mmCIF file of C-alpha atoms in Angstrom:
data_model
loop_
_atom_site.group_PDB
_atom_site.id
_atom_site.type_symbol
_atom_site.label_atom_id
_atom_site.label_comp_id
_atom_site.label_asym_id
_atom_site.label_seq_id
_atom_site.Cartn_x
_atom_site.Cartn_y
_atom_site.Cartn_z
ATOM 1 C CA UNK A 24 -15.202 -12.293 -12.461
ATOM 2 C CA UNK A 25 -17.878 -9.170 -13.314
ATOM 3 C CA UNK A 26 -16.767 -6.849 -16.082
ATOM 4 C CA UNK A 27 -15.417 -3.340 -15.409
ATOM 5 C CA UNK A 28 -18.619 -1.276 -15.800
ATOM 6 C CA UNK A 29 -21.386 -3.322 -13.154
ATOM 7 C CA UNK A 30 -18.624 -3.668 -10.606
ATOM 8 C CA UNK A 31 -18.366 0.271 -10.777
ATOM 9 C CA UNK A 32 -22.364 0.211 -10.614
ATOM 10 C CA UNK A 33 -22.136 -2.933 -7.852
ATOM 11 C CA UNK A 34 -19.768 -0.195 -5.352
ATOM 12 C CA UNK A 35 -22.210 3.131 -6.503
ATOM 13 C CA UNK A 36 -25.642 1.380 -5.741
ATOM 14 C CA UNK A 37 -24.440 -0.417 -2.281
ATOM 15 C CA UNK A 38 -22.228 3.054 -1.238
ATOM 16 C CA UNK A 39 -25.487 5.007 -2.324
ATOM 17 C CA UNK A 40 -27.814 2.959 -0.147
ATOM 18 C CA UNK A 41 -25.386 3.306 2.864
ATOM 19 C CA UNK A 42 -25.160 6.526 2.589
ATOM 20 C CA UNK A 43 -28.754 6.830 3.467
ATOM 21 C CA UNK A 44 -30.149 3.487 5.648
ATOM 22 C CA UNK A 45 -26.468 2.581 7.466
ATOM 23 C CA UNK A 46 -26.112 2.243 10.858
ATOM 24 C CA UNK A 47 -23.773 4.271 12.690
ATOM 25 C CA UNK A 48 -22.781 2.045 15.508
ATOM 26 C CA UNK A 49 -19.774 3.242 17.835
ATOM 27 C CA UNK A 50 -16.454 1.423 16.304
ATOM 28 C CA UNK A 51 -16.887 2.344 12.585
ATOM 29 C CA UNK A 52 -14.764 5.447 12.097
ATOM 30 C CA UNK A 53 -16.305 8.593 10.860
ATOM 31 C CA UNK A 54 -15.520 12.096 10.044
ATOM 32 C CA UNK A 55 -14.379 13.751 13.246
ATOM 33 C CA UNK A 56 -14.389 9.931 14.949
ATOM 34 C CA UNK A 57 -10.895 8.356 14.902
ATOM 35 C CA UNK A 58 -10.588 5.115 13.972
ATOM 36 C CA UNK A 59 -9.987 2.457 18.015
ATOM 37 C CA UNK A 60 -7.963 -0.889 17.119
ATOM 38 C CA UNK A 61 -9.414 -1.696 20.650
ATOM 39 C CA UNK A 62 -12.677 -0.563 20.173
ATOM 40 C CA UNK A 63 -12.625 -2.860 16.899
ATOM 41 C CA UNK A 64 -11.171 -6.070 18.990
ATOM 42 C CA UNK A 65 -14.108 -5.556 21.058
ATOM 43 C CA UNK A 66 -17.043 -4.980 18.673
ATOM 44 C CA UNK A 67 -15.729 -8.101 16.068
ATOM 45 C CA UNK A 68 -15.318 -10.601 19.621
ATOM 46 C CA UNK A 69 -18.921 -9.138 20.674
ATOM 47 C CA UNK A 70 -20.637 -9.199 17.087
ATOM 48 C CA UNK A 71 -19.613 -13.223 16.709
ATOM 49 C CA UNK A 72 -22.785 -15.274 16.546
ATOM 50 C CA UNK A 73 -24.399 -12.936 18.101
ATOM 51 C CA UNK A 74 -27.488 -10.208 16.697
ATOM 52 C CA UNK A 75 -26.987 -6.301 15.882
ATOM 53 C CA UNK A 76 -29.184 -5.892 18.793
ATOM 54 C CA UNK A 77 -27.333 -7.955 21.766
ATOM 55 C CA UNK A 78 -23.847 -6.462 20.629
ATOM 56 C CA UNK A 79 -24.487 -2.774 21.188
ATOM 57 C CA UNK A 80 -25.531 -3.351 25.087
ATOM 58 C CA UNK A 81 -22.946 -5.252 25.332
ATOM 59 C CA UNK A 82 -20.179 -3.494 23.481
ATOM 60 C CA UNK A 83 -21.200 0.157 25.013
ATOM 61 C CA UNK A 84 -20.973 -1.878 28.854
ATOM 62 C CA UNK A 85 -17.758 -3.189 28.340
ATOM 63 C CA UNK A 86 -15.803 -0.023 26.827
ATOM 64 C CA UNK A 87 -17.689 1.891 29.786
ATOM 65 C CA UNK A 88 -15.907 -0.566 32.337
ATOM 66 C CA UNK A 89 -12.976 -1.231 30.032
ATOM 67 C CA UNK A 90 -12.048 2.060 27.203
ATOM 68 C CA UNK A 91 -8.242 1.144 27.522
ATOM 69 C CA UNK A 92 -6.579 -2.163 25.716
ATOM 70 C CA UNK A 93 -4.590 -1.889 29.127
ATOM 71 C CA UNK A 94 -7.536 -1.762 31.250
ATOM 72 C CA UNK A 95 -8.703 -4.938 29.507
ATOM 73 C CA UNK A 96 -5.424 -6.653 30.201
ATOM 74 C CA UNK A 97 -5.619 -5.679 33.621
ATOM 75 C CA UNK A 98 -8.856 -7.200 34.262
ATOM 76 C CA UNK A 99 -8.934 -10.878 36.133
ATOM 77 C CA UNK A 100 -11.477 -13.927 34.144
ATOM 78 C CA UNK A 101 -13.529 -12.704 37.287
ATOM 79 C CA UNK A 102 -14.301 -9.447 36.446
ATOM 80 C CA UNK A 103 -14.732 -9.618 32.178
ATOM 81 C CA UNK A 104 -16.712 -12.881 32.657
ATOM 82 C CA UNK A 105 -19.637 -10.682 35.346
ATOM 83 C CA UNK A 106 -19.007 -8.063 32.931
ATOM 84 C CA UNK A 107 -20.158 -9.721 29.793
ATOM 85 C CA UNK A 108 -22.872 -11.039 32.208
ATOM 86 C CA UNK A 109 -25.375 -13.261 29.875
ATOM 87 C CA UNK A 110 -24.454 -12.803 26.264
ATOM 88 C CA UNK A 111 -24.019 -15.924 25.176
ATOM 89 C CA UNK A 112 -20.141 -17.630 24.515
ATOM 90 C CA UNK A 113 -18.643 -16.313 27.546
ATOM 91 C CA UNK A 114 -14.994 -17.217 25.983
ATOM 92 C CA UNK A 115 -15.479 -14.918 24.502
ATOM 93 C CA UNK A 116 -14.676 -12.470 27.015
ATOM 94 C CA UNK A 117 -11.891 -13.759 28.121
ATOM 95 C CA UNK A 118 -10.645 -14.238 24.186
ATOM 96 C CA UNK A 119 -10.707 -9.938 24.585
ATOM 97 C CA UNK A 120 -8.707 -10.041 27.700
ATOM 98 C CA UNK A 121 -6.131 -12.525 26.587
ATOM 99 C CA UNK A 122 -5.549 -10.390 23.149
ATOM 100 C CA UNK A 123 -5.078 -7.575 25.252
ATOM 101 C CA UNK A 124 -3.167 -9.254 27.500
ATOM 102 C CA UNK A 125 -0.837 -10.354 24.488
ATOM 103 C CA UNK A 126 -0.505 -7.034 22.789
ATOM 104 C CA UNK A 127 0.553 -5.529 26.194
ATOM 105 C CA UNK A 128 2.950 -7.956 26.107
ATOM 106 C CA UNK A 129 3.610 -7.394 22.781
ATOM 107 C CA UNK A 130 4.265 -3.635 23.266
ATOM 108 C CA UNK A 131 1.028 -2.609 24.617
ATOM 109 C CA UNK A 132 -0.604 -1.445 21.177
ATOM 110 C CA UNK A 133 -2.664 -3.901 18.461
ATOM 111 C CA UNK A 134 -0.900 -4.859 15.965
ATOM 112 C CA UNK A 135 -1.471 -3.495 12.033
ATOM 113 C CA UNK A 136 0.009 -6.919 10.567
ATOM 114 C CA UNK A 137 -2.690 -9.447 9.620
ATOM 115 C CA UNK A 138 -0.635 -12.187 10.735
ATOM 116 C CA UNK A 139 0.519 -10.974 13.891
ATOM 117 C CA UNK A 140 -3.101 -9.687 14.526
ATOM 118 C CA UNK A 141 -4.164 -13.616 13.983
ATOM 119 C CA UNK A 142 -0.947 -14.965 16.440
ATOM 120 C CA UNK A 143 -3.632 -12.862 19.500
ATOM 121 C CA UNK A 144 -6.223 -15.352 21.552
ATOM 122 C CA UNK A 145 -9.262 -15.652 20.045
ATOM 123 C CA UNK A 146 -8.733 -13.333 16.342
ATOM 124 C CA UNK A 147 -9.501 -15.142 13.388
ATOM 125 C CA UNK A 148 -9.534 -13.777 9.699
ATOM 126 C CA UNK A 149 -12.887 -11.555 10.279
ATOM 127 C CA UNK A 150 -11.559 -10.178 13.327
ATOM 128 C CA UNK A 151 -8.077 -9.620 12.198
ATOM 129 C CA UNK A 152 -9.336 -7.603 9.241
ATOM 130 C CA UNK A 153 -11.891 -5.815 11.200
ATOM 131 C CA UNK A 154 -8.618 -4.675 13.480
ATOM 132 C CA UNK A 155 -6.726 -3.098 10.458
ATOM 133 C CA UNK A 156 -10.322 -1.267 7.986
ATOM 134 C CA UNK A 157 -11.768 0.071 11.054
ATOM 135 C CA UNK A 158 -9.369 -0.162 13.934
ATOM 136 C CA UNK A 159 -5.578 1.296 11.861
ATOM 137 C CA UNK A 160 -7.798 2.567 8.762
ATOM 138 C CA UNK A 161 -6.390 -0.207 6.424
ATOM 139 C CA UNK A 162 -7.717 -0.792 3.337
ATOM 140 C CA UNK A 163 -8.522 -4.439 3.545
ATOM 141 C CA UNK A 164 -11.384 -6.719 2.959
ATOM 142 C CA UNK A 165 -13.628 -7.709 6.122
ATOM 143 C CA UNK A 166 -15.733 -11.150 4.744
ATOM 144 C CA UNK A 167 -18.358 -11.917 8.355
ATOM 145 C CA UNK A 168 -21.673 -13.985 6.877
ATOM 146 C CA UNK A 169 -23.558 -11.217 5.568
ATOM 147 C CA UNK A 170 -20.908 -9.948 3.299
ATOM 148 C CA UNK A 171 -20.343 -13.398 1.818
ATOM 149 C CA UNK A 172 -23.810 -13.788 1.198
ATOM 150 C CA UNK A 173 -24.195 -9.800 -0.480
ATOM 151 C CA UNK A 174 -21.229 -10.756 -2.928
ATOM 152 C CA UNK A 175 -21.489 -14.352 -2.941
ATOM 153 C CA UNK A 176 -25.094 -13.674 -4.639
ATOM 154 C CA UNK A 177 -24.439 -10.378 -6.791
ATOM 155 C CA UNK A 178 -21.526 -11.375 -7.800
ATOM 156 C CA UNK A 179 -21.244 -15.057 -8.268
ATOM 157 C CA UNK A 180 -25.153 -16.276 -8.454
ATOM 158 C CA UNK A 181 -24.985 -18.589 -5.342
ATOM 159 C CA UNK A 182 -27.728 -18.702 -4.015
ATOM 160 C CA UNK A 183 -26.312 -19.777 -0.557
ATOM 161 C CA UNK A 184 -22.675 -18.707 -1.180
ATOM 162 C CA UNK A 185 -22.541 -18.936 2.710
ATOM 163 C CA UNK A 186 -20.651 -23.211 3.723
ATOM 164 C CA UNK A 187 -16.863 -23.110 4.588
ATOM 165 C CA UNK A 188 -15.982 -24.411 1.273
ATOM 166 C CA UNK A 189 -16.967 -21.499 -0.996
ATOM 167 C CA UNK A 190 -14.720 -19.454 1.506
ATOM 168 C CA UNK A 191 -11.245 -18.715 -0.865
ATOM 169 C CA UNK A 192 -13.541 -18.169 -3.784
ATOM 170 C CA UNK A 193 -15.878 -15.377 -1.605
ATOM 171 C CA UNK A 194 -13.196 -13.948 -0.224
ATOM 172 C CA UNK A 195 -11.168 -13.571 -3.481
ATOM 173 C CA UNK A 196 -14.430 -11.455 -4.941
ATOM 174 C CA UNK A 197 -13.972 -9.814 -1.891
ATOM 175 C CA UNK A 198 -10.686 -8.402 -2.956
ATOM 176 C CA UNK A 199 -11.581 -6.971 -5.967
ATOM 177 C CA UNK A 200 -14.525 -5.275 -5.038
ATOM 178 C CA UNK A 201 -13.124 -3.658 -2.323
ATOM 179 C CA UNK A 202 -14.016 0.758 -3.571
ATOM 180 C CA UNK A 203 -10.065 1.449 -3.466
ATOM 181 C CA UNK A 204 -9.760 4.518 -0.797
ATOM 182 C CA UNK A 205 -12.798 3.606 0.857
ATOM 183 C CA UNK A 206 -12.472 0.562 3.262
ATOM 184 C CA UNK A 207 -14.126 2.085 6.005
ATOM 185 C CA UNK A 208 -17.313 2.600 3.861
ATOM 186 C CA UNK A 209 -17.277 -0.157 2.171
ATOM 187 C CA UNK A 210 -16.780 -3.307 4.112
ATOM 188 C CA UNK A 211 -20.311 -1.530 6.930
ATOM 189 C CA UNK A 212 -22.250 -1.328 4.481
ATOM 190 C CA UNK A 213 -21.687 -4.668 2.717
ATOM 191 C CA UNK A 214 -22.465 -5.967 6.315
ATOM 192 C CA UNK A 215 -25.404 -3.695 6.817
ATOM 193 C CA UNK A 216 -27.161 -4.566 3.246
ATOM 194 C CA UNK A 217 -26.841 -7.958 4.189
ATOM 195 C CA UNK A 218 -27.943 -8.095 7.607
ATOM 196 C CA UNK A 219 -30.779 -5.840 5.736
ATOM 197 C CA UNK A 220 -31.665 -6.719 2.578
ATOM 198 C CA UNK A 221 -29.649 -9.772 1.352
ATOM 199 C CA UNK A 222 -30.687 -12.555 4.732
ATOM 200 C CA UNK A 223 -30.698 -16.261 4.433
ATOM 201 C CA UNK A 224 -34.841 -16.110 2.391
ATOM 202 C CA UNK A 225 -33.495 -12.785 0.574
ATOM 203 C CA UNK A 226 -35.627 -9.740 0.349
ATOM 204 C CA UNK A 227 -34.948 -8.817 -3.404
ATOM 205 C CA UNK A 228 -37.461 -5.759 -3.494
ATOM 206 C CA UNK A 229 -35.551 -3.468 -0.407
ATOM 207 C CA UNK A 230 -32.005 -4.610 -1.854
ATOM 208 C CA UNK A 231 -30.579 -1.596 -3.932
ATOM 209 C CA UNK A 232 -28.841 -4.605 -6.300
ATOM 210 C CA UNK A 233 -32.070 -6.144 -7.563
ATOM 211 C CA UNK A 234 -30.997 -5.425 -10.633
ATOM 212 C CA UNK A 235 -27.761 -5.831 -10.920
ATOM 213 C CA UNK A 236 -27.660 -9.360 -8.676
ATOM 214 C CA UNK A 237 -26.598 -12.506 -10.696
ATOM 215 C CA UNK A 238 -28.623 -14.210 -8.169
ATOM 216 C CA UNK A 239 -31.833 -12.686 -8.470
ATOM 217 C CA UNK A 240 -33.283 -14.440 -12.132
ATOM 218 C CA UNK A 241 -32.440 -17.814 -9.791
ATOM 219 C CA UNK A 242 -34.793 -16.252 -7.073
ATOM 220 C CA UNK A 243 -37.254 -15.103 -9.540
ATOM 221 C CA UNK A 244 -37.398 -18.189 -10.958
ATOM 222 C CA UNK A 245 -38.337 -19.471 -7.371
ATOM 223 C CA UNK A 246 -35.535 -21.422 -6.756
ATOM 224 C CA UNK A 247 -34.498 -21.129 -2.832
ATOM 225 C CA UNK A 248 -31.258 -21.231 -0.427
ATOM 226 C CA UNK A 249 -31.517 -23.709 2.307
ATOM 227 C CA UNK A 250 -32.581 -23.166 5.514
ATOM 228 C CA UNK A 251 -29.761 -22.179 7.777
ATOM 229 C CA UNK A 252 -29.072 -25.830 10.080
ATOM 230 C CA UNK A 253 -31.360 -25.449 12.665
ATOM 231 C CA UNK A 254 -29.759 -24.191 16.290
ATOM 232 C CA UNK A 255 -30.739 -27.619 18.383
ATOM 233 C CA UNK A 256 -32.832 -26.893 21.266
ATOM 234 C CA UNK A 257 -31.660 -24.509 23.587
ATOM 235 C CA UNK A 258 -34.258 -25.705 26.478
ATOM 236 C CA UNK A 259 -32.870 -28.435 28.548
ATOM 237 C CA UNK A 260 -29.409 -28.046 26.366
ATOM 238 C CA UNK A 261 -26.343 -28.420 28.254
ATOM 239 C CA UNK A 262 -25.614 -25.031 26.786
ATOM 240 C CA UNK A 263 -28.560 -23.879 29.242
ATOM 241 C CA UNK A 264 -26.971 -25.897 32.056
ATOM 242 C CA UNK A 265 -23.539 -24.106 31.448
ATOM 243 C CA UNK A 266 -25.486 -20.701 31.666
ATOM 244 C CA UNK A 267 -27.047 -21.594 34.840
ATOM 245 C CA UNK A 268 -24.110 -22.572 36.614
ATOM 246 C CA UNK A 269 -22.306 -19.127 35.406
ATOM 247 C CA UNK A 270 -25.197 -17.101 36.390
ATOM 248 C CA UNK A 271 -25.523 -18.575 40.212
ATOM 249 C CA UNK A 272 -21.057 -18.108 40.000
ATOM 250 C CA UNK A 273 -21.565 -13.941 38.959
ATOM 251 C CA UNK A 274 -24.526 -13.791 41.813
ATOM 252 C CA UNK A 275 -22.566 -14.385 44.442
ATOM 253 C CA UNK A 276 -18.668 -13.006 42.454
ATOM 254 C CA UNK A 277 -20.769 -9.817 43.030
ATOM 255 C CA UNK A 278 -21.316 -10.605 46.795
ATOM 256 C CA UNK A 279 -17.921 -10.935 46.905
ATOM 257 C CA UNK A 280 -17.929 -14.474 47.518
ATOM 258 C CA UNK A 281 -17.678 -18.014 45.964
ATOM 259 C CA UNK A 282 -20.646 -20.617 46.937
ATOM 260 C CA UNK A 283 -20.256 -24.647 48.168
ATOM 261 C CA UNK A 284 -19.625 -26.712 45.081
ATOM 262 C CA UNK A 285 -22.705 -29.290 45.983
ATOM 263 C CA UNK A 286 -24.515 -26.607 47.180
ATOM 264 C CA UNK A 287 -24.534 -25.328 43.276
ATOM 265 C CA UNK A 288 -25.196 -28.423 42.191
ATOM 266 C CA UNK A 289 -28.346 -28.539 43.948
ATOM 267 C CA UNK A 290 -29.470 -25.123 42.592
ATOM 268 C CA UNK A 291 -28.427 -25.936 38.842
ATOM 269 C CA UNK A 292 -30.281 -29.167 39.098
ATOM 270 C CA UNK A 293 -33.606 -27.718 40.901
ATOM 271 C CA UNK A 294 -34.541 -30.561 42.479
ATOM 272 C CA UNK A 295 -34.850 -32.930 39.648
ATOM 273 C CA UNK A 296 -31.653 -34.897 39.807
ATOM 274 C CA UNK A 297 -28.957 -34.569 37.663
ATOM 275 C CA UNK A 298 -26.274 -33.847 39.725
ATOM 276 C CA UNK A 299 -24.190 -35.324 38.238
ATOM 277 C CA UNK A 300 -24.282 -33.384 34.358
ATOM 278 C CA UNK A 301 -23.766 -30.650 36.751
ATOM 279 C CA UNK A 302 -20.838 -31.737 38.644
ATOM 280 C CA UNK A 303 -19.775 -32.798 34.661
ATOM 281 C CA UNK A 304 -20.316 -29.388 33.285
ATOM 282 C CA UNK A 305 -18.677 -27.395 36.300
ATOM 283 C CA UNK A 306 -15.430 -29.007 35.477
ATOM 284 C CA UNK A 307 -15.889 -28.455 31.526
ATOM 285 C CA UNK A 308 -16.098 -24.840 32.928
ATOM 286 C CA UNK A 309 -13.123 -25.202 35.403
ATOM 287 C CA UNK A 310 -11.231 -26.554 32.656
ATOM 288 C CA UNK A 311 -12.027 -23.442 29.772
ATOM 289 C CA UNK A 312 -10.742 -21.101 32.802
ATOM 290 C CA UNK A 313 -14.471 -19.908 33.171
ATOM 291 C CA UNK A 314 -14.700 -21.374 36.647
ATOM 292 C CA UNK A 315 -12.360 -22.586 39.561
ATOM 293 C CA UNK A 316 -12.964 -24.855 41.870
ATOM 294 C CA UNK A 317 -11.170 -25.845 45.727
ATOM 295 C CA UNK A 318 -12.166 -28.311 47.713
ATOM 296 C CA UNK A 319 -16.051 -28.318 48.815
ATOM 297 C CA UNK A 320 -16.058 -24.386 47.185
ATOM 298 C CA UNK A 321 -16.346 -23.131 43.946
ATOM 299 C CA UNK A 322 -16.458 -19.371 42.229
ATOM 300 C CA UNK A 323 -16.080 -17.401 39.091
ATOM 301 C CA UNK A 324 -13.090 -16.933 37.005
ATOM 302 C CA UNK A 325 -9.643 -17.753 38.541
ATOM 303 C CA UNK A 326 -9.353 -18.675 41.961
ATOM 304 C CA UNK A 327 -8.791 -16.640 44.936
ATOM 305 C CA UNK A 328 -4.607 -15.016 45.198
ATOM 306 C CA UNK A 329 -4.121 -15.676 41.555
ATOM 307 C CA UNK A 330 -2.480 -12.416 40.623
ATOM 308 C CA UNK A 331 -4.979 -10.206 37.884
ATOM 309 C CA UNK A 332 -2.338 -8.713 35.135
ATOM 310 C CA UNK A 333 0.651 -11.534 35.962
ATOM 311 C CA UNK A 334 1.577 -15.220 35.000
ATOM 312 C CA UNK A 335 0.096 -16.369 37.353
ATOM 313 C CA UNK A 336 -3.531 -15.612 36.683
ATOM 314 C CA UNK A 337 -3.498 -17.642 32.895
ATOM 315 C CA UNK A 338 -3.840 -21.400 33.011
#
């Protein structure tokens, strides 16, 4: 671990940079804007595997439609899936709803304790830390991939500190580096710095830690961080076809109806064959609770007649 004087210099450099360049997003507490645990939950789930440029409109759309935990708990699956739209990974919409329903069943509020938060559907270590810090004002470190890169490089000298095998070491560094009483500024400062400068291919000349970073000499010698693993092609993938199915189901739901299974399969396959593939994917969406099928009809979310807020809506 670095010495105390260097810890103070790193903290000061990061927080000074954040004062000048930090992003003011609505779920981060500011003077005169107290924390909101539900807003923090929504933001953390929206941000999973999604760039900030897409998170903000999704977050705002969700909070305008479902501004409270009770609203999310009472919404139907079809409502939250329609609200999520084409933002990708739609199971996240159900995760927010199911976490809200579980919290309502336990007293109507999101808990403060990590174990209780992580017992909620869809809540992992990072989401729990964001709710605790931004929502409840707890002094905890929130570690996402951006934070892991900044601290892993600056403190440990790692070029690529994000693999799962390094998680315990990074979390230990994050706890030790947390400035007492300043978690609400420190956590977002590291997130913003990782997104702005300490990227997979770092922009060290733009980083306030350039002279303090333990990994900087390695980069200066020409060492490079491994390239991020390339995502499989989207075009023609199952993910694209699933999105196509859900888009049709959202369109039908907006008109208050459902669609015939065979009609859906034909529209998804676009006359190119592949209806069996579309049928398989519709079945997967049904098992995940994203779609329903009854006889020769199918639709978004839960089947007609399922209770909106009660146990009958759950699978």
